[in-house]
Short mmCIF file of C-alpha atoms in Angstrom, two decimals:
data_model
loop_
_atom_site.label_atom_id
_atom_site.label_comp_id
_atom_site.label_asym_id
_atom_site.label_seq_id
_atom_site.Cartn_x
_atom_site.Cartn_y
_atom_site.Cartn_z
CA UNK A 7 4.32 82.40 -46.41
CA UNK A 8 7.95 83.79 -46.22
CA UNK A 9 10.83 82.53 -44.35
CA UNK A 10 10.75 85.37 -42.71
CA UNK A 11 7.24 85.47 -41.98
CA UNK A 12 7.31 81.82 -40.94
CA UNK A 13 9.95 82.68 -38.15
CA UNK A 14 7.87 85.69 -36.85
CA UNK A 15 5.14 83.26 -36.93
CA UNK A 16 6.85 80.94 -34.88
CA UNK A 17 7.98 84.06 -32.38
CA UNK A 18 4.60 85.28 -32.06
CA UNK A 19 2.74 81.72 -31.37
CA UNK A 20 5.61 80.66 -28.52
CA UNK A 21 4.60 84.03 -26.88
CA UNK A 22 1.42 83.35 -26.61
CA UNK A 23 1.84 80.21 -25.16
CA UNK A 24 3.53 81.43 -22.58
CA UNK A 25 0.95 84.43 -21.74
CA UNK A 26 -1.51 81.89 -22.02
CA UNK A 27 0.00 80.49 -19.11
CA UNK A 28 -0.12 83.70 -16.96
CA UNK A 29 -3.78 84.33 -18.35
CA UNK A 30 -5.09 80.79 -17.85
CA UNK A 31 -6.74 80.57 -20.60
CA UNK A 32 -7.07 77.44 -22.80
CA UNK A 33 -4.12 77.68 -25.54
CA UNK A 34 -4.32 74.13 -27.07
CA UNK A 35 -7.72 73.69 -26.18
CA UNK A 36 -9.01 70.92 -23.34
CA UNK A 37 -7.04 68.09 -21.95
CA UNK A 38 -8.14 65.56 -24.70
CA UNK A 39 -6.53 67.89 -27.13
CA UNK A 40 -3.53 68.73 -25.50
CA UNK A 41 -2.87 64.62 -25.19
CA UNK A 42 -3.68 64.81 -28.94
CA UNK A 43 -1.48 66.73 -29.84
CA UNK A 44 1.57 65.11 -27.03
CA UNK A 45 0.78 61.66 -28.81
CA UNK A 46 1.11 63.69 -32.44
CA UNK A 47 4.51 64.90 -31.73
CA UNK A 48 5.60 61.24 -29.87
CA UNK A 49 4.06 59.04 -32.92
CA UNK A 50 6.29 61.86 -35.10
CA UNK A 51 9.25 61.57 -33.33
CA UNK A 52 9.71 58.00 -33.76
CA UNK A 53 8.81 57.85 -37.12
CA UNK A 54 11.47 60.15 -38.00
CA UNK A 55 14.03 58.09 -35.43
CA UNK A 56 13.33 55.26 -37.36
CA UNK A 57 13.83 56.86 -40.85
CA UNK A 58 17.47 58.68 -39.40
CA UNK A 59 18.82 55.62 -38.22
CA UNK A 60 17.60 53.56 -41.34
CA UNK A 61 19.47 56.38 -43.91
CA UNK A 62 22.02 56.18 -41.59
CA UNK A 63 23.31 53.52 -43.08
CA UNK A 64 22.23 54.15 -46.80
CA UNK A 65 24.92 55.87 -48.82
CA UNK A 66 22.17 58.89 -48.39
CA UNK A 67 23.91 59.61 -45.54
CA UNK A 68 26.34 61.89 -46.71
CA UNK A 69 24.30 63.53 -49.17
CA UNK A 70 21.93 64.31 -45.83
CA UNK A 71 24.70 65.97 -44.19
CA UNK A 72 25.28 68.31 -46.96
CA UNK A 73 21.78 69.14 -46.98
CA UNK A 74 21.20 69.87 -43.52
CA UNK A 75 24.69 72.12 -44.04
CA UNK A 76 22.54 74.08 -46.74
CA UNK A 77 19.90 74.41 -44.62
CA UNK A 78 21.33 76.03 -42.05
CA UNK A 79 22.98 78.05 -44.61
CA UNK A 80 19.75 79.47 -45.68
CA UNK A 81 18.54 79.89 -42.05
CA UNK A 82 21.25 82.20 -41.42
CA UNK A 83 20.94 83.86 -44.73
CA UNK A 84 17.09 84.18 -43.98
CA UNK A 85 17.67 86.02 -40.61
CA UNK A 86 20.11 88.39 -41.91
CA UNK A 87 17.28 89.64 -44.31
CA UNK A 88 18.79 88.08 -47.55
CA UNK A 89 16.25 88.43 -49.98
CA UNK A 90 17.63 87.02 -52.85
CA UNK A 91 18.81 83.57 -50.97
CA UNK A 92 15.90 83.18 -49.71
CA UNK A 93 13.86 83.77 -53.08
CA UNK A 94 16.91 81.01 -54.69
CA UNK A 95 16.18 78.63 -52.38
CA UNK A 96 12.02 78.65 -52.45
CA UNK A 97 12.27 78.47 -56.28
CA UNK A 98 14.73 75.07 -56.14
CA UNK A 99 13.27 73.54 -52.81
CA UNK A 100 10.93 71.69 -55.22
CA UNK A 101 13.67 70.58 -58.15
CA UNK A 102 15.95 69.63 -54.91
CA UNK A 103 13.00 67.15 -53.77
CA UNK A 104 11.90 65.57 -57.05
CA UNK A 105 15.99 64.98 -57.54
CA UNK A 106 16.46 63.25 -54.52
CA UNK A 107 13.44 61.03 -54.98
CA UNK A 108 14.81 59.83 -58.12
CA UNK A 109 17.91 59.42 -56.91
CA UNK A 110 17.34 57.49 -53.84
CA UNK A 111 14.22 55.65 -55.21
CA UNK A 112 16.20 51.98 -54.32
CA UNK A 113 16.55 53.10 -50.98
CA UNK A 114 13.20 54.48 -50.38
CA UNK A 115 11.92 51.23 -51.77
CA UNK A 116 13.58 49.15 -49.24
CA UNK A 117 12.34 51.44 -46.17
CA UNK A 118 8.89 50.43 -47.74
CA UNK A 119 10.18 46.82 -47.92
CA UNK A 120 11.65 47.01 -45.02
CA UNK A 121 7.92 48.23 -42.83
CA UNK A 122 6.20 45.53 -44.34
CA UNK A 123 8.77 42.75 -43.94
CA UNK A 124 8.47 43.70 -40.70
CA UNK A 125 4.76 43.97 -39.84
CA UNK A 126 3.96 40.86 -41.90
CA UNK A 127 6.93 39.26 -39.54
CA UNK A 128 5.17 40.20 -36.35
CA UNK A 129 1.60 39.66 -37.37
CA UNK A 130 2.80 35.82 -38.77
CA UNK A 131 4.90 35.25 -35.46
CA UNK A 132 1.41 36.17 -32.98
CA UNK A 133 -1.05 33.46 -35.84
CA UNK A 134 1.05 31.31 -37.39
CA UNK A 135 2.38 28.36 -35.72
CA UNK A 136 5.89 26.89 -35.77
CA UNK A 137 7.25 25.53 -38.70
CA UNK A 138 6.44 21.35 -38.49
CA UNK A 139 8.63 18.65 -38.63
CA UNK A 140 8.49 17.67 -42.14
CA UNK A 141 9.09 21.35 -43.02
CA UNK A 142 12.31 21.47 -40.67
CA UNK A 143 13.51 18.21 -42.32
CA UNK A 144 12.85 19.68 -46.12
CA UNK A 145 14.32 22.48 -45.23
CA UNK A 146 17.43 21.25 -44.54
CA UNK A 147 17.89 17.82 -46.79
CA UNK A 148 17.68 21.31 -49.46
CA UNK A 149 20.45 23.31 -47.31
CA UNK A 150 22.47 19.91 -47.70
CA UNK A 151 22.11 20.00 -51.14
CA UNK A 152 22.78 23.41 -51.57
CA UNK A 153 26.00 23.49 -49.82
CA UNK A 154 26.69 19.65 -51.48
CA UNK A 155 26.92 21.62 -54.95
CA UNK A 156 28.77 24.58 -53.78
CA UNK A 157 31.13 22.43 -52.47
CA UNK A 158 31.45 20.66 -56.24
CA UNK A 159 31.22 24.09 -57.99
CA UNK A 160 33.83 25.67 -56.06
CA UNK A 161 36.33 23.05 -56.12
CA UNK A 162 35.78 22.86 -60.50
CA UNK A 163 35.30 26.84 -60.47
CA UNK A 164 32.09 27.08 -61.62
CA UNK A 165 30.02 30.13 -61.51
CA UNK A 166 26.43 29.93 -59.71
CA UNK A 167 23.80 32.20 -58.44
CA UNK A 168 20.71 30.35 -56.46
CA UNK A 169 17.99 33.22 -55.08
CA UNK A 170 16.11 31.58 -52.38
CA UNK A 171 12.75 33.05 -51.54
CA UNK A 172 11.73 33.33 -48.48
CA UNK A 173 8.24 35.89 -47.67
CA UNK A 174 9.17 38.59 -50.44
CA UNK A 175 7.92 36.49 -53.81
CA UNK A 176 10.30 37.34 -57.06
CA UNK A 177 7.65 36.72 -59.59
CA UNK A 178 9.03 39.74 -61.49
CA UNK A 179 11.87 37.21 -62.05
CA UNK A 180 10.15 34.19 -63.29
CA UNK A 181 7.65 36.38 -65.65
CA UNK A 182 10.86 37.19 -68.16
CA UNK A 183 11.09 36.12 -71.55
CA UNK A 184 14.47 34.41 -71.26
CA UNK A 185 13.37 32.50 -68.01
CA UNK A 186 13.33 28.73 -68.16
CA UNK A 187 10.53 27.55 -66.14
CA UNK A 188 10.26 24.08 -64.56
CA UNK A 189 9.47 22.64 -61.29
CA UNK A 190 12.38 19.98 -59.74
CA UNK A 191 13.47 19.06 -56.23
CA UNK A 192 16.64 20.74 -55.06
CA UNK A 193 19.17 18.47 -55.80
CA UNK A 194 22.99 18.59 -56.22
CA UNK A 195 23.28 16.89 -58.96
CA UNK A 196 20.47 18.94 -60.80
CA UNK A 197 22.00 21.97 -59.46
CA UNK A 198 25.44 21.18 -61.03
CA UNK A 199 23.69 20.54 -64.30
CA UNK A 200 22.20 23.73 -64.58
CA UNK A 201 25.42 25.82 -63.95
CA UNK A 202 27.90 23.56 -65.73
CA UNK A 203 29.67 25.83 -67.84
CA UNK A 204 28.34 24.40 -71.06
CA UNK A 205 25.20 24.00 -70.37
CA UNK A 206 22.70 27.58 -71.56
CA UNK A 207 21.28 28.19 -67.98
CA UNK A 208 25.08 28.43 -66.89
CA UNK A 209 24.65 32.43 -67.26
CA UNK A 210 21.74 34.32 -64.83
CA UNK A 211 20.19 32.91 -61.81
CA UNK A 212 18.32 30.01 -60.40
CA UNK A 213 14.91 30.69 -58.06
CA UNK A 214 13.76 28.31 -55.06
CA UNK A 215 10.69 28.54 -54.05
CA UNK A 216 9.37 27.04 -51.08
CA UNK A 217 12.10 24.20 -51.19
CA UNK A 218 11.28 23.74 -55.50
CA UNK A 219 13.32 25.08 -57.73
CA UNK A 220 10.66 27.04 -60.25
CA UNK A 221 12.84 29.26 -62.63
CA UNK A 222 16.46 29.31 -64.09
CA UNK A 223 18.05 31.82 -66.35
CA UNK A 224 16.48 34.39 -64.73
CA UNK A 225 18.04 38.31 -65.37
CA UNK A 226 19.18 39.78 -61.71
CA UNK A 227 19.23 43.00 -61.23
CA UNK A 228 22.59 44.55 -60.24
CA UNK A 229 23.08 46.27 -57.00
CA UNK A 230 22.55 49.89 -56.11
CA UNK A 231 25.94 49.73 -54.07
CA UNK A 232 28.03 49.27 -56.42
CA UNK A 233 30.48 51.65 -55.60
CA UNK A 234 31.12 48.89 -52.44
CA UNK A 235 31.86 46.04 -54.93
CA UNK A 236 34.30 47.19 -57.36
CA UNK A 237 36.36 44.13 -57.10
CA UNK A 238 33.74 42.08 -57.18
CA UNK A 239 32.40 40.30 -60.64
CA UNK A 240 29.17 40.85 -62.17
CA UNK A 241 27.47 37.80 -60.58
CA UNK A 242 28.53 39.17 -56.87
CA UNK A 243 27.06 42.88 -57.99
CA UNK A 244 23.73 40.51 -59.29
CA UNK A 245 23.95 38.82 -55.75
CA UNK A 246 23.55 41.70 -53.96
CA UNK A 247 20.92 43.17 -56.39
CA UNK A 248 18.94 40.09 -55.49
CA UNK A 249 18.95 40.28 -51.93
CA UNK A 250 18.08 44.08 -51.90
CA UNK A 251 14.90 42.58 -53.20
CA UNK A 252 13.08 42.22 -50.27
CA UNK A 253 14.53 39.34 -47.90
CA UNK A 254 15.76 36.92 -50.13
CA UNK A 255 18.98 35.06 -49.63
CA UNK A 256 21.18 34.35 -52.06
CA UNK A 257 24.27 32.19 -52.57
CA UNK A 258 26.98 32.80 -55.27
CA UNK A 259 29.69 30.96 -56.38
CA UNK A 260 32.58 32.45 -57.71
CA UNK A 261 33.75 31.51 -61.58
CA UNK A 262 37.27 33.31 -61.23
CA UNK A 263 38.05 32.12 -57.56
CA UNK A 264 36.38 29.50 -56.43
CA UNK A 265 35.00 31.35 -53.09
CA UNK A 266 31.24 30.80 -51.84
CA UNK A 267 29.56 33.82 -50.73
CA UNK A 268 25.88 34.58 -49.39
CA UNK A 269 24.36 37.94 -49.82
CA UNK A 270 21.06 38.96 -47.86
CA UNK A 271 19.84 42.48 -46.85
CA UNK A 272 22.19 43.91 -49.43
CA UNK A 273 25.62 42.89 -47.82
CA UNK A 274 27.82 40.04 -49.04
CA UNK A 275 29.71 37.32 -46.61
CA UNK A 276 32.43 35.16 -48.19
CA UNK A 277 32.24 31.69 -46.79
CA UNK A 278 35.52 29.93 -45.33
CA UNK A 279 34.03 26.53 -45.93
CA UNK A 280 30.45 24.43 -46.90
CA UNK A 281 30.03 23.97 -43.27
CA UNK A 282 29.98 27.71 -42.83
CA UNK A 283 28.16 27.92 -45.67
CA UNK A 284 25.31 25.14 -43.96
CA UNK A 285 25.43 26.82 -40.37
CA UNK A 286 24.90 30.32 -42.04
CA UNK A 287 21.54 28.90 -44.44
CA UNK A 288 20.27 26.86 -41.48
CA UNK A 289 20.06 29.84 -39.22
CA UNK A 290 19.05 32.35 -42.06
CA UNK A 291 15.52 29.39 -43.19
CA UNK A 292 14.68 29.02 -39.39
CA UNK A 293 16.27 25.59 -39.26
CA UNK A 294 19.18 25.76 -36.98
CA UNK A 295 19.19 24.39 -33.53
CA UNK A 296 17.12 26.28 -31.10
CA UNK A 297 20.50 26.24 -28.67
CA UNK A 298 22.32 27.97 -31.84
CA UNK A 299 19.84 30.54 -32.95
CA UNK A 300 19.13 31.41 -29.07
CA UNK A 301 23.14 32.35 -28.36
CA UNK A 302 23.28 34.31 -32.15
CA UNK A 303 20.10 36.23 -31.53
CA UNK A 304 22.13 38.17 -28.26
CA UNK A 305 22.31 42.04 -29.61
CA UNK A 306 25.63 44.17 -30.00
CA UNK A 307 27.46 40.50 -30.12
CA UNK A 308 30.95 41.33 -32.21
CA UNK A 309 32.77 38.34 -32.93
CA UNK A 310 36.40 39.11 -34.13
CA UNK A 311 37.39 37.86 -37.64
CA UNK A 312 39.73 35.61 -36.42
CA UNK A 313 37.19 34.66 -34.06
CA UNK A 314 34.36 32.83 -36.43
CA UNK A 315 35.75 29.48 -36.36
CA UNK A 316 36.60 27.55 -33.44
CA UNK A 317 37.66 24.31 -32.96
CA UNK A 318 37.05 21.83 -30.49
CA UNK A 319 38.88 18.81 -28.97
CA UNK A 320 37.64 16.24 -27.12
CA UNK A 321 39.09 12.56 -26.46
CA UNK A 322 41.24 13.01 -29.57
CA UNK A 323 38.07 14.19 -31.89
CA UNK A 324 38.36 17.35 -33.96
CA UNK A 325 35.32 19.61 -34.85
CA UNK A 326 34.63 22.93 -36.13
CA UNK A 327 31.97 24.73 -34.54
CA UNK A 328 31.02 27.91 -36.83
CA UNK A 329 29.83 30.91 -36.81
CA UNK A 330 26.86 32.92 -38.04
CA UNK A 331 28.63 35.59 -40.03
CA UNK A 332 25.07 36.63 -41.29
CA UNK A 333 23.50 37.24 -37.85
CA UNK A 334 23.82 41.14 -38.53
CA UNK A 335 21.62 41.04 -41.40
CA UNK A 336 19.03 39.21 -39.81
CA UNK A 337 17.72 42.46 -37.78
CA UNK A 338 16.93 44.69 -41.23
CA UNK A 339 16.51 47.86 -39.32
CA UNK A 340 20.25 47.32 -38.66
CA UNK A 341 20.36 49.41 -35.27
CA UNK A 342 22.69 47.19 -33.63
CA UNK A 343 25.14 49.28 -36.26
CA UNK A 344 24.58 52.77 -34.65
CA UNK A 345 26.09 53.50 -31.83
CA UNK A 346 24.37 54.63 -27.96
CA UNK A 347 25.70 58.19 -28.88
CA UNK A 348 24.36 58.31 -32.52
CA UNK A 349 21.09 57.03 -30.87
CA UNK A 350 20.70 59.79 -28.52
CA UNK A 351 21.56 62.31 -30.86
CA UNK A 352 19.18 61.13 -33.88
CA UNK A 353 16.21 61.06 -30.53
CA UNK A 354 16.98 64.07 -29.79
CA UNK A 355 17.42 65.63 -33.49
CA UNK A 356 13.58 63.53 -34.29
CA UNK A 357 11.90 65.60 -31.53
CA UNK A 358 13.20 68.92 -32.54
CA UNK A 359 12.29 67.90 -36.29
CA UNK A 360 8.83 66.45 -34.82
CA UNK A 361 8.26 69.69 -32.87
CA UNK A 362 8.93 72.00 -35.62
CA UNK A 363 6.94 70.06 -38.29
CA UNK A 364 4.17 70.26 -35.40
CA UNK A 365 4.62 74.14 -34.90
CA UNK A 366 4.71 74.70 -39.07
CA UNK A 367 1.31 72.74 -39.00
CA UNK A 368 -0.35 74.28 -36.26
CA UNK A 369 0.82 78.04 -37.57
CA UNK A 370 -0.54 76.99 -41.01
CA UNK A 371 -3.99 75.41 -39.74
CA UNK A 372 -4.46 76.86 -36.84
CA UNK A 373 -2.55 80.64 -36.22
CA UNK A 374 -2.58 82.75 -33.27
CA UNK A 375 -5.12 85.33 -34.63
CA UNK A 376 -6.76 88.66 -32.84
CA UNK A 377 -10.43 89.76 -33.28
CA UNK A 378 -12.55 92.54 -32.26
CA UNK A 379 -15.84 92.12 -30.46
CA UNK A 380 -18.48 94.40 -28.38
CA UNK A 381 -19.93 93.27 -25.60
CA UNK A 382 -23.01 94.30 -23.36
CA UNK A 383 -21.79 94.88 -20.10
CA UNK A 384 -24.44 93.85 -17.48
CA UNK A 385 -25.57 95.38 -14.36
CA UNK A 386 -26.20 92.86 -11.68
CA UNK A 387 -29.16 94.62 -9.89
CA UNK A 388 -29.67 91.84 -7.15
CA UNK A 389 -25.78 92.09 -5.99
CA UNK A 390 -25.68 95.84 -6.29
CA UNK A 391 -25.65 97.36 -2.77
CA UNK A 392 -28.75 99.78 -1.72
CA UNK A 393 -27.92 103.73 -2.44
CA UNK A 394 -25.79 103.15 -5.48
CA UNK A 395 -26.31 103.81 -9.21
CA UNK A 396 -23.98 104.13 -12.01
CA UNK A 397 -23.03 107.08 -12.77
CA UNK A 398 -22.79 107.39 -16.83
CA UNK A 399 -24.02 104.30 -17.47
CA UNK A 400 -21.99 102.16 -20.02
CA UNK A 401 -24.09 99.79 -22.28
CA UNK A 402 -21.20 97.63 -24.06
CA UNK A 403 -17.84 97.15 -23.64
CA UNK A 404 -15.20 96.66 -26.94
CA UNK A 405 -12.68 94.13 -26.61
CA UNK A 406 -9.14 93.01 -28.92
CA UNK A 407 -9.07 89.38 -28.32
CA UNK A 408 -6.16 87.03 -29.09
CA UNK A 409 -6.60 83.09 -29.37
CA UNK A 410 -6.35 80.10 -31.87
CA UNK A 411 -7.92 80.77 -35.19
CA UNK A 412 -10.19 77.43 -34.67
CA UNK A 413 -11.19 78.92 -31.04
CA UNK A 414 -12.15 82.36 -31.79
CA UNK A 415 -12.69 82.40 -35.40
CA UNK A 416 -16.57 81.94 -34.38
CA UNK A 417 -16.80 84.10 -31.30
CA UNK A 418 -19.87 85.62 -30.35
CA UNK A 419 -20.72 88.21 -27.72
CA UNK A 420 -23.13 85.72 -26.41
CA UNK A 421 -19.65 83.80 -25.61
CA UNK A 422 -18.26 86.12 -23.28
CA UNK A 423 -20.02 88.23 -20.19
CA UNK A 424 -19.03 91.44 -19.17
CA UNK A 425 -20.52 91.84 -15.31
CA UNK A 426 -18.90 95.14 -13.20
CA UNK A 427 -17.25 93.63 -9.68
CA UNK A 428 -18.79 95.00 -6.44
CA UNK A 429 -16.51 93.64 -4.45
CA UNK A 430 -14.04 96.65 -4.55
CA UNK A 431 -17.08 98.65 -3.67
CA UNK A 432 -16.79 100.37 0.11
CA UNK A 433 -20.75 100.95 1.12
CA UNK A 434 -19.93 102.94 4.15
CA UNK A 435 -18.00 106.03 2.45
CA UNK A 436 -20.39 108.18 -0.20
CA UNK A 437 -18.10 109.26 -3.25
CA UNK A 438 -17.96 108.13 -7.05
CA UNK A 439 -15.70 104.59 -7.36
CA UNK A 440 -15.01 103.25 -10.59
CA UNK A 441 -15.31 99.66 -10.77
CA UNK A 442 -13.68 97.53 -12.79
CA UNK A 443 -15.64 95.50 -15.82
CA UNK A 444 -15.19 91.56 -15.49
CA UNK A 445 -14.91 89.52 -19.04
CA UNK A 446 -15.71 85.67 -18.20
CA UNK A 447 -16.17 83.36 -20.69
CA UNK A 448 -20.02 82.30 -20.80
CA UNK A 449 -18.55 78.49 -21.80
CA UNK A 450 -16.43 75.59 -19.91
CA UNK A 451 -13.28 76.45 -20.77
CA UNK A 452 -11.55 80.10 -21.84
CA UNK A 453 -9.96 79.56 -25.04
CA UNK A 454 -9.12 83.47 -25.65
CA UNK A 455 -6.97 86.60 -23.55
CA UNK A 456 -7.77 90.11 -23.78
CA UNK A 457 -5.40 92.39 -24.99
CA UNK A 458 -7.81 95.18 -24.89
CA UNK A 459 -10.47 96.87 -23.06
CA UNK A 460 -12.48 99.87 -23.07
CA UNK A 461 -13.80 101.00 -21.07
CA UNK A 462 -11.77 98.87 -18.00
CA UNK A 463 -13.85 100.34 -15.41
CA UNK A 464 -17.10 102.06 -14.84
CA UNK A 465 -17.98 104.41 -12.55
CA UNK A 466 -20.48 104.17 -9.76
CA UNK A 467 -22.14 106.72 -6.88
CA UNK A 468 -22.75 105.75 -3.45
CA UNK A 469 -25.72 108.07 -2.49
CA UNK A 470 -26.38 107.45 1.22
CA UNK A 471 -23.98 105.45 3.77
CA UNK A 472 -26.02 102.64 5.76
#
């Protein structure tokens, strides 16, 4: 099907909606079906919400924008009649697609990631019970640790980049040839050792899993942003990579300046300090105080940069209460990034998109379609008043009707009656009257309108006047 033949398409089945609802007859069917279909369009809508305000902040964005600019170019072009646009466009729709598959394949990965992060989140939250104790306390002698060698590194300038797992598994990671496997407890000291700068698992990265360290030397992938990073070195870019990788966080020490950084949900947040760097992992693993993660979890919450760190004094005793620079990462559908406006627009935009996807299907499956049918036209003897006959009686009746493919397709005349009305019928004045021929539908529900009849009447004699 044409563009052009698509838009009449689209002309001709919102016209018949609306003379359906003159006629009365049953356009989308019965209720169930018309709910159907209002649930269709809703369940649409907000999966394409979801997917605008998720590329929003992809660097697909502005590739988007100059597609939809296209679009509309070809739109115009196609209701002006040009031919050869039109025919352009139909042969590279296809080449246009496969390109921007391959080009975006990261970032339609992590919308993939990103569904079943979340489901798996939700399903574990209603079963699984709160982390124990002895988890809580595990969890965060290995923060200590952590933050204990960063410290060390930073201050001595050596390099380090420790992936910590948390649902997403990186076995892809530990199954590479240069790899050095082991199993140890997360310890500073044994953390220092690896990345001292003479020692060969200095270079690469360094795994946790579940509080264990499992893998070192491990190959990280860089990052697909790296047009965000340029100043950044290689093992920042490899940070990032990692924590595109489903939701692991990462923490990376810098070799040239000395800075600690964590990178999660593909952004990267230099630390001021190792007590930033402890507040930020404790909330990240689900082991900061319940009093802290309960104020940081408050939506649309911007804290100024020279905001983050506060300090307190009280009875001549200094301390630093710090903030969770990460908290925006946490939420990985990110909305708390697009604005009320950009909301209400990208609704709005989903359920014009969701509409016309629904209109394109239902033209394709199931068209407004016409169909010609004869009927027998029946004489109802027992209503017929006494002294009349028909005049040239009329055995059938030939009728153009127009409904849904689906409805119609297998219409029968035993579907439809044809019955002439008495009731415009005056007994009490001989003549000839030509009565009109009634078309019912012999089921529930009419799911067709007549466009055309003939013969529209019949005509009847009134012999003697009671």
């Amino acid at each position: 099907m044409g563009n052009s033949d698509f838009i009449t398409e689209i002309i001709k089945f919102i016209n018949e909606l609306f003379k359906s609802l003159n006629s009365g007859y049953l356009f989308f069917g019965g209720p169930w079906d018309f709910i159907r279909y209002v649930i269709d369009v809703v369940v649409v809508t907000l999966l394409f919400y979801w997917i605008l305000v998720f590329v929003r902040q992809t660097r697909a964005w502005q590739l988007i924008k100059g597609i939809v600019l296209v679009l509309v170019f070809v739109l115009f072009c196609t209701i002006l009649g040009m031919d050869m646009v039109s025919f352009l466009f139909n042969r590279l729709l296809y080449v246009f697609a496969i390109f921007f598959i391959i080009l975006f394949q990261p970032e339609l990965r992590r919308v993939l990631e990103t569904v079943g992060l979340r489901t798996s989140g939700q399903v574990k939250g209603i079963f699984v019970k709160k982390p124990n104790e002895a988890y809580t306390d595990h969890t965060k002698a290995m923060v200590k640790e952590i933050c204990d060698a960063c410290a060390a590194m930073s201050a001595s300038y050596t390099g380090a980049l420790i992936l910590i797992e948390r649902n997403t598994k990186l076995n892809e990671l530990t199954e590479q040839e240069n790899a050095v496997h082991f199993e140890s407890t997360v310890k500073s000291s044994v953390l220092q050792s690896i990345f001292y700068k003479g020692s060969p698992m200095h270079d690469g990265g360094l795994l946790i899993r579940n509080g264990v360290i499992i893998a070192a030397r491990c190959h990280v992938p860089l990052a697909v942003t790296m047009h965000e990073l340029e100043k950044s070195g290689t093992r920042h870019r490899a940070a990032v990579g990692a924590s595109e990788l489903g939701d692991t966080v990462v923490v990376v020490v810098s070799e040239e300046r000395g800075t600690i950084s964590i990178a999660v949900s593909g952004r990267l947040y230099e630390m001021r300090s190792a007590e930033e760097l402890k507040a930020n992992l404790s909330y990240l693993l689900g082991v900061a105080d319940p009093a802290e993660r309960k104020k940081h979890k408050k939506k649309g919450i911007m804290v100024p940069e020279s905001a983050k760190t506060t300090r307190i004094e009280a009875d001549g005793i200094v301390s630093e209460k710090h903030e969770i620079r990460t908290k925006d990462a946490v939420d990985i559908n990110g909305f708390q990034n697009v604005s009320v406006g950009q909301k209400i627009f990208f609704l709005i935009l989903s359920f014009i998109l969701s509409l016309t996807l629904w209109l394109y299907i239902q033209i394709q499956n199931n068209p407004v379609v016409t169909k010609t049918i004869t009927v027998p036209i029946t004489y109802e003897k027992d209503k017929m008043p006494e002294g009349i006959d028909a005049t040239n009686p009329v055995e059938s009746c030939e009728l153009t009707v127009v409904g849904r493919k689906n409805a119609i397709g297998n219409l029968v005349p035993s579907d439809i009656t044809a019955t002439i009305d008495y009731s415009e019928l005056d007994p009490s004045s001989a003549g000839v009257y030509n009565l009109k021929v009634k078309i019912e539908s012999a089921g529930t529900g009419r799911t067709f309108r007549v466009e055309r009849q003939l013969p529209d009447t019949v005509s009847v004699t009134v012999y003697s006047v009671k």
